[in-house]
MMTF fields as JSON, N, C-alpha, C and O atoms, coordinates in Angstrom:
{
  "mmtfVersion": "1.0.0",
  "mmtfProducer": "UNKNOWN",
  "numBonds": 315,
  "numAtoms": 316,
  "numGroups": 79,
  "numChains": 1,
  "numModels": 1,
  "chainsPerModel": [1],
  "groupsPerChain": [79],
  "chainIdList": ["A"],
  "bondAtomList": [4, 2, 8, 6, 12, 10, 16, 14, 20, 18, 24, 22, 28, 26, 32, 30, 36, 34, 40, 38, 44, 42, 48, 46, 52, 50, 56, 54, 60, 58, 64, 62, 68, 66, 72, 70, 76, 74, 80, 78, 84, 82, 88, 86, 92, 90, 96, 94, 100, 98, 104, 102, 108, 106, 112, 110, 116, 114, 120, 118, 124, 122, 128, 126, 132, 130, 136, 134, 140, 138, 144, 142, 148, 146, 152, 150, 156, 154, 160, 158, 164, 162, 168, 166, 172, 170, 176, 174, 180, 178, 184, 182, 188, 186, 192, 190, 196, 194, 200, 198, 204, 202, 208, 206, 212, 210, 216, 214, 220, 218, 224, 222, 228, 226, 232, 230, 236, 234, 240, 238, 244, 242, 248, 246, 252, 250, 256, 254, 260, 258, 264, 262, 268, 266, 272, 270, 276, 274, 280, 278, 284, 282, 288, 286, 292, 290, 296, 294, 300, 298, 304, 302, 308, 306, 312, 310],
  "bondOrderList": [1, 1, 1, 1, 1, 1, 1, 1, 1, 1, 1, 1, 1, 1, 1, 1, 1, 1, 1, 1, 1, 1, 1, 1, 1, 1, 1, 1, 1, 1, 1, 1, 1, 1, 1, 1, 1, 1, 1, 1, 1, 1, 1, 1, 1, 1, 1, 1, 1, 1, 1, 1, 1, 1, 1, 1, 1, 1, 1, 1, 1, 1, 1, 1, 1, 1, 1, 1, 1, 1, 1, 1, 1, 1, 1, 1, 1, 1],
  "groupList": [{"groupName": "MET", "atomNameList": ["N", "CA", "C", "O"], "elementList": ["N", "C", "C", "O"], "formalChargeList": [0, 0, 0, 0], "bondAtomList": [1, 0, 2, 1, 3, 2], "bondOrderList": [1, 1, 2], "singleLetterCode": "M", "chemCompType": "L-PEPTIDE LINKING"}, {"groupName": "SER", "atomNameList": ["N", "CA", "C", "O"], "elementList": ["N", "C", "C", "O"], "formalChargeList": [0, 0, 0, 0], "bondAtomList": [1, 0, 2, 1, 3, 2], "bondOrderList": [1, 1, 2], "singleLetterCode": "S", "chemCompType": "L-PEPTIDE LINKING"}, {"groupName": "LYS", "atomNameList": ["N", "CA", "C", "O"], "elementList": ["N", "C", "C", "O"], "formalChargeList": [0, 0, 0, 0], "bondAtomList": [1, 0, 2, 1, 3, 2], "bondOrderList": [1, 1, 2], "singleLetterCode": "K", "chemCompType": "L-PEPTIDE LINKING"}, {"groupName": "PRO", "atomNameList": ["N", "CA", "C", "O"], "elementList": ["N", "C", "C", "O"], "formalChargeList": [0, 0, 0, 0], "bondAtomList": [1, 0, 2, 1, 3, 2], "bondOrderList": [1, 1, 2], "singleLetterCode": "P", "chemCompType": "L-PEPTIDE LINKING"}, {"groupName": "THR", "atomNameList": ["N", "CA", "C", "O"], "elementList": ["N", "C", "C", "O"], "formalChargeList": [0, 0, 0, 0], "bondAtomList": [1, 0, 2, 1, 3, 2], "bondOrderList": [1, 1, 2], "singleLetterCode": "T", "chemCompType": "L-PEPTIDE LINKING"}, {"groupName": "GLY", "atomNameList": ["N", "CA", "C", "O"], "elementList": ["N", "C", "C", "O"], "formalChargeList": [0, 0, 0, 0], "bondAtomList": [1, 0, 2, 1, 3, 2], "bondOrderList": [1, 1, 2], "singleLetterCode": "G", "chemCompType": "PEPTIDE LINKING"}, {"groupName": "ALA", "atomNameList": ["N", "CA", "C", "O"], "elementList": ["N", "C", "C", "O"], "formalChargeList": [0, 0, 0, 0], "bondAtomList": [1, 0, 2, 1, 3, 2], "bondOrderList": [1, 1, 2], "singleLetterCode": "A", "chemCompType": "L-PEPTIDE LINKING"}, {"groupName": "GLU", "atomNameList": ["N", "CA", "C", "O"], "elementList": ["N", "C", "C", "O"], "formalChargeList": [0, 0, 0, 0], "bondAtomList": [1, 0, 2, 1, 3, 2], "bondOrderList": [1, 1, 2], "singleLetterCode": "E", "chemCompType": "L-PEPTIDE LINKING"}, {"groupName": "VAL", "atomNameList": ["N", "CA", "C", "O"], "elementList": ["N", "C", "C", "O"], "formalChargeList": [0, 0, 0, 0], "bondAtomList": [1, 0, 2, 1, 3, 2], "bondOrderList": [1, 1, 2], "singleLetterCode": "V", "chemCompType": "L-PEPTIDE LINKING"}, {"groupName": "ILE", "atomNameList": ["N", "CA", "C", "O"], "elementList": ["N", "C", "C", "O"], "formalChargeList": [0, 0, 0, 0], "bondAtomList": [1, 0, 2, 1, 3, 2], "bondOrderList": [1, 1, 2], "singleLetterCode": "I", "chemCompType": "L-PEPTIDE LINKING"}, {"groupName": "ASP", "atomNameList": ["N", "CA", "C", "O"], "elementList": ["N", "C", "C", "O"], "formalChargeList": [0, 0, 0, 0], "bondAtomList": [1, 0, 2, 1, 3, 2], "bondOrderList": [1, 1, 2], "singleLetterCode": "D", "chemCompType": "L-PEPTIDE LINKING"}, {"groupName": "ARG", "atomNameList": ["N", "CA", "C", "O"], "elementList": ["N", "C", "C", "O"], "formalChargeList": [0, 0, 0, 0], "bondAtomList": [1, 0, 2, 1, 3, 2], "bondOrderList": [1, 1, 2], "singleLetterCode": "R", "chemCompType": "L-PEPTIDE LINKING"}, {"groupName": "PHE", "atomNameList": ["N", "CA", "C", "O"], "elementList": ["N", "C", "C", "O"], "formalChargeList": [0, 0, 0, 0], "bondAtomList": [1, 0, 2, 1, 3, 2], "bondOrderList": [1, 1, 2], "singleLetterCode": "F", "chemCompType": "L-PEPTIDE LINKING"}, {"groupName": "LEU", "atomNameList": ["N", "CA", "C", "O"], "elementList": ["N", "C", "C", "O"], "formalChargeList": [0, 0, 0, 0], "bondAtomList": [1, 0, 2, 1, 3, 2], "bondOrderList": [1, 1, 2], "singleLetterCode": "L", "chemCompType": "L-PEPTIDE LINKING"}, {"groupName": "GLN", "atomNameList": ["N", "CA", "C", "O"], "elementList": ["N", "C", "C", "O"], "formalChargeList": [0, 0, 0, 0], "bondAtomList": [1, 0, 2, 1, 3, 2], "bondOrderList": [1, 1, 2], "singleLetterCode": "Q", "chemCompType": "L-PEPTIDE LINKING"}, {"groupName": "TYR", "atomNameList": ["N", "CA", "C", "O"], "elementList": ["N", "C", "C", "O"], "formalChargeList": [0, 0, 0, 0], "bondAtomList": [1, 0, 2, 1, 3, 2], "bondOrderList": [1, 1, 2], "singleLetterCode": "Y", "chemCompType": "L-PEPTIDE LINKING"}, {"groupName": "HIS", "atomNameList": ["N", "CA", "C", "O"], "elementList": ["N", "C", "C", "O"], "formalChargeList": [0, 0, 0, 0], "bondAtomList": [1, 0, 2, 1, 3, 2], "bondOrderList": [1, 1, 2], "singleLetterCode": "H", "chemCompType": "L-PEPTIDE LINKING"}],
  "groupTypeList": [0, 1, 2, 3, 4, 5, 3, 6, 7, 3, 8, 5, 8, 9, 8, 6, 8, 10, 3, 5, 11, 12, 6, 7, 8, 8, 5, 6, 13, 11, 11, 6, 5, 13, 4, 8, 4, 1, 7, 14, 3, 8, 13, 5, 4, 13, 1, 5, 4, 8, 4, 7, 10, 11, 8, 6, 6, 13, 6, 6, 8, 10, 5, 8, 10, 1, 8, 10, 11, 7, 11, 4, 15, 11, 13, 3, 3, 16, 10],
  "groupIdList": [1, 2, 3, 4, 5, 6, 7, 8, 9, 10, 11, 12, 13, 14, 15, 16, 17, 18, 19, 20, 21, 22, 23, 24, 25, 26, 27, 28, 29, 30, 31, 32, 33, 34, 35, 36, 37, 38, 39, 40, 41, 42, 43, 44, 45, 46, 47, 48, 49, 50, 51, 52, 53, 54, 55, 56, 57, 58, 59, 60, 61, 62, 63, 64, 65, 66, 67, 68, 69, 70, 71, 72, 73, 74, 75, 76, 77, 78, 79],
  "secStructList": [7, 7, 7, 7, 7, 7, 1, 7, 7, 3, 3, 3, 3, 3, 3, 3, 3, 7, 4, 4, 4, 2, 2, 2, 2, 2, 2, 2, 2, 2, 2, 6, 6, 7, 3, 3, 3, 3, 3, 3, 6, 6, 6, 6, 3, 3, 3, 3, 3, 3, 3, 4, 4, 4, 2, 2, 2, 2, 2, 6, 1, 6, 6, 3, 3, 3, 3, 3, 3, 7, 7, 7, 7, 7, 7, 7, 7, 7, 7],
  "xCoordList": [0.849, 0.0, 0.896, 1.876, 0.567, 1.404, 1.042, -0.093, 2.049, 1.889, 1.204, 1.562, 0.237, -0.412, 0.6, 1.464, 0.474, 1.399, 0.757, -0.422, 1.558, 1.106, 1.845, 2.435, 1.811, 2.56, 4.047, 4.556, 4.741, 6.171, 6.907, 6.576, 7.905, 8.708, 9.723, 10.31, 9.955, 10.989, 12.38, 12.616, 13.278, 14.67, 15.552, 15.206, 16.695, 17.662, 18.502, 18.918, 18.749, 19.566, 20.573, 20.359, 21.673, 22.663, 22.717, 22.903, 22.551, 22.444, 23.598, 23.861, 24.277, 25.328, 24.738, 24.156, 24.899, 24.308, 25.356, 26.445, 25.021, 25.881, 25.964, 24.956, 27.145, 27.234, 26.9, 26.467, 27.098, 26.795, 25.299, 24.892, 24.483, 23.02, 22.35, 21.213, 23.049, 22.607, 21.163, 20.338, 20.852, 19.509, 18.423, 17.371, 18.682, 17.709, 17.44, 16.29, 18.525, 18.381, 17.721, 16.897, 18.07, 17.438, 15.929, 15.137, 15.537, 14.11, 13.418, 12.316, 14.062, 13.479, 13.405, 12.447, 14.419, 14.402, 13.261, 12.606, 13.028, 11.907, 10.587, 9.716, 10.441, 9.203, 9.049, 7.935, 10.184, 10.153, 9.896, 9.789, 9.793, 9.432, 10.47, 10.23, 11.632, 12.688, 12.41, 12.093, 12.528, 12.53, 13.994, 14.67, 14.473, 15.889, 16.153, 15.433, 17.206, 17.571, 18.873, 19.09, 19.749, 20.958, 21.473, 21.276, 22.141, 22.669, 24.132, 24.512, 24.947, 26.347, 26.58, 27.161, 26.135, 26.185, 27.588, 27.762, 28.59, 29.961, 30.425, 31.135, 30.017, 30.385, 29.443, 29.784, 28.27, 27.277, 26.603, 26.262, 26.406, 25.73, 24.634, 24.668, 23.679, 22.626, 22.134, 22.349, 21.476, 20.889, 19.435, 19.012, 18.687, 17.277, 16.605, 17.255, 15.281, 14.505, 13.48, 12.999, 13.164, 12.195, 11.598, 12.252, 10.395, 9.832, 10.571, 11.015, 10.686, 11.45, 11.023, 11.863, 9.745, 9.266, 9.616, 9.344, 10.209, 10.567, 12.074, 12.511, 12.871, 14.328, 14.711, 15.558, 14.119, 14.443, 14.072, 14.759, 12.997, 12.59, 13.633, 13.861, 14.271, 15.328, 16.506, 17.058, 16.892, 18.036, 17.776, 18.721, 16.523, 16.168, 16.124, 15.982, 16.243, 16.19, 17.421, 18.542, 17.218, 18.322, 19.246, 18.787, 20.546, 21.519, 21.942, 22.841, 21.306, 21.684, 22.776, 22.623, 23.886, 24.983, 24.815, 25.096, 24.356, 24.157, 23.198, 23.054, 22.551, 21.684, 22.108, 22.013, 22.574, 22.999, 22.164, 21.843, 21.823, 21.086, 22.046, 23.18, 21.578, 22.383, 22.502, 21.587, 23.625, 23.842, 24.222, 24.904, 23.776, 24.102, 24.94, 24.579, 26.051, 26.916, 26.954, 27.052, 26.876, 26.96, 28.093, 28.227, 28.891, 29.985, 29.501, 28.629, 30.066, 29.681, 30.169, 31.11, 29.539, 29.973, 31.431, 31.908, 32.109, 33.494, 33.556, 32.776, 34.489, 34.625, 35.303, 35.503],
  "yCoordList": [-1.171, 0.0, 1.236, 1.295, 2.204, 3.388, 4.39, 4.468, 5.141, 6.172, 7.376, 7.756, 7.991, 9.168, 10.3, 10.513, 11.007, 12.108, 13.415, 13.665, 14.243, 15.554, 16.603, 16.316, 17.815, 18.869, 18.546, 17.945, 18.952, 18.694, 19.417, 20.551, 18.749, 19.315, 20.302, 20.03, 21.447, 22.363, 21.787, 21.11, 22.072, 21.654, 22.887, 23.828, 22.874, 23.963, 23.753, 22.633, 24.829, 24.743, 25.89, 26.947, 25.646, 26.671, 26.773, 25.772, 27.994, 28.193, 29.074, 30.126, 28.647, 29.457, 30.04, 29.324, 31.361, 32.048, 32.923, 33.128, 33.43, 34.362, 35.658, 36.354, 36.01, 37.21, 38.495, 39.474, 38.5, 39.684, 39.934, 41.025, 38.928, 39.036, 38.689, 38.217, 38.921, 38.419, 38.81, 37.939, 40.1, 40.55, 39.961, 39.541, 39.932, 39.378, 37.898, 37.46, 37.132, 35.691, 35.416, 34.508, 36.188, 35.996, 36.244, 35.521, 37.253, 37.508, 36.326, 35.944, 35.748, 34.584, 33.388, 32.617, 33.226, 32.114, 32.271, 31.293, 33.504, 33.75, 33.395, 32.778, 33.777, 33.454, 31.943, 31.438, 31.227, 29.767, 29.041, 27.815, 29.8, 29.173, 29.233, 28.73, 29.84, 29.893, 30.986, 32.119, 30.643, 31.622, 31.874, 31.001, 33.064, 33.387, 33.696, 34.48, 33.065, 33.32, 34.106, 34.797, 34.017, 34.85, 34.982, 34.104, 36.11, 36.399, 36.804, 37.526, 36.345, 36.732, 37.17, 36.414, 38.385, 38.806, 38.862, 38.601, 39.194, 39.25, 37.863, 37.716, 36.856, 35.477, 34.842, 33.833, 35.419, 34.828, 33.618, 32.672, 33.637, 32.522, 33.043, 34.194, 32.199, 32.501, 31.197, 30.128, 31.288, 30.103, 30.391, 31.543, 29.318, 29.473, 28.134, 27.092, 28.183, 26.958, 26.909, 27.936, 25.7, 25.465, 24.08, 23.217, 23.864, 22.525, 21.574, 21.95, 20.334, 19.324, 19.243, 19.067, 19.368, 19.225, 20.426, 20.382, 21.497, 22.682, 22.796, 23.737, 21.874, 21.952, 21.932, 22.719, 21.069, 20.996, 22.292, 22.697, 22.944, 24.211, 25.295, 26.15, 25.267, 26.247, 26.037, 27.0, 24.79, 24.488, 24.903, 25.159, 24.973, 25.326, 26.831, 27.26, 27.646, 29.103, 29.579, 29.183, 30.423, 30.961, 31.775, 32.649, 31.484, 32.185, 31.399, 31.83, 30.239, 29.395, 28.426, 27.713, 28.413, 27.493, 26.146, 25.099, 26.176, 24.913, 25.113, 26.217, 24.031, 23.998, 22.781, 21.645, 23.03, 21.942, 21.968, 23.032, 20.798, 20.716, 20.968, 20.489, 21.73, 21.952, 20.633, 19.809, 20.458, 19.248, 19.649, 20.65, 18.865, 19.104, 17.94, 16.775, 18.277, 17.253, 17.472, 18.603, 16.386, 16.473, 15.586, 14.433, 16.146, 15.385, 14.71, 15.233, 13.547, 12.899, 13.739, 14.519, 13.586, 14.355, 14.046, 12.923, 15.069, 14.911, 14.143, 14.407, 13.188, 12.402, 13.211, 12.721],
  "zCoordList": [0.0, 0.0, 0.0, 0.742, -0.815, -0.897, 0.192, 0.66, 0.564, 1.581, 0.954, -0.161, 1.62, 1.043, 0.876, 1.726, -0.218, -0.467, -0.037, -0.291, 0.621, 1.052, 0.265, -0.777, 0.763, 0.087, 0.096, 1.042, -0.972, -1.076, 0.044, 0.39, 0.602, 1.676, 1.118, 0.072, 1.779, 1.303, 1.564, 2.565, 0.65, 0.795, 0.646, -0.068, 1.327, 1.193, -0.051, -0.348, -0.775, -1.984, -2.006, -1.412, -2.711, -3.005, -4.527, -5.22, -5.038, -6.479, -6.95, -6.367, -7.996, -8.634, -9.91, -10.725, -10.072, -11.224, -11.901, -11.366, -13.066, -13.794, -12.985, -12.859, -12.426, -11.594, -12.347, -11.739, -13.663, -14.457, -14.63, -15.027, -14.333, -14.459, -13.13, -13.111, -12.026, -10.724, -10.391, -10.115, -10.413, -10.005, -10.908, -10.427, -12.206, -13.159, -12.872, -12.837, -12.667, -12.445, -11.094, -10.985, -10.066, -8.755, -8.858, -8.253, -9.615, -9.817, -10.485, -10.091, -11.493, -12.175, -11.238, -11.288, -10.378, -9.418, -8.411, -8.05, -7.962, -7.038, -7.723, -7.111, -8.968, -9.695, -9.905, -10.042, -9.929, -10.095, -8.78, -8.762, -7.656, -6.396, -5.305, -4.207, -5.572, -4.566, -3.538, -3.899, -2.262, -1.18, -0.832, -0.288, -1.148, -0.966, 0.506, 1.124, 1.066, 2.465, 2.57, 3.566, 1.558, 1.561, 0.135, -0.705, -0.113, -1.452, -1.343, -0.422, -2.275, -2.386, -3.833, -4.611, -4.213, -5.616, -6.199, -7.389, -5.399, -5.916, -6.351, -7.346, -5.598, -5.924, -6.936, -7.554, -7.11, -8.001, -7.393, -8.103, -6.073, -5.41, -4.495, -4.06, -4.213, -3.261, -2.677, -3.247, -1.546, -0.945, -0.624, -0.526, -0.463, -0.168, -0.019, 0.059, 0.02, 0.128, -0.993, -1.471, -1.392, -2.458, -2.225, -1.64, -2.665, -2.526, -3.463, -4.548, -3.006, -3.741, -5.205, -6.087, -5.464, -6.839, -7.729, -8.929, -7.181, -7.975, -8.218, -8.881, -7.703, -7.859, -9.338, -9.759, -10.116, -11.549, -12.262, -13.199, -11.833, -12.45, -12.191, -13.047, -11.016, -10.726, -11.663, -12.197, -11.865, -12.725, -14.166, -14.912, -14.566, -15.942, -16.19, -17.335, -15.132, -15.285, -16.052, -15.733, -17.058, -17.852, -16.944, -16.209, -16.999, -16.167, -14.935, -14.212, -14.677, -13.545, -13.993, -14.985, -13.242, -13.548, -12.847, -13.431, -11.588, -10.867, -9.698, -9.172, -9.307, -8.125, -7.306, -7.77, -6.087, -5.203, -3.932, -3.404, -3.458, -2.186, -1.035, -1.041, -0.039, 1.158, 1.914, 1.912, 2.546, 3.341, 4.749, 4.967, 5.685, 7.086, 7.588, 7.425, 8.193, 8.773, 10.281, 10.759, 11.006, 12.472, 12.943, 12.531, 13.802, 14.379, 15.652, 16.345, 15.957, 17.213, 18.386, 18.239, 19.55, 20.722, 21.06, 20.896, 21.533, 21.937, 23.252, 24.167, 23.345, 24.595, 25.666, 26.777]
}
């Protein structure tokens, strides 16, 4: 039996974009569903959250170089 599906869960992403078109591309990413949490225009990167089903739409935005999911690493407690 399949598990009922609910709304897609948001995931953290880091997006690399063309720094020369930063504001334009960020606007297109917002329209594609990205909630921007931080911007680094000099580097041409930004981070944010988007529902899992919209990650591919972000990668398809003109001016986007890459979309990577954020990862969290936890170290074991120190002895």
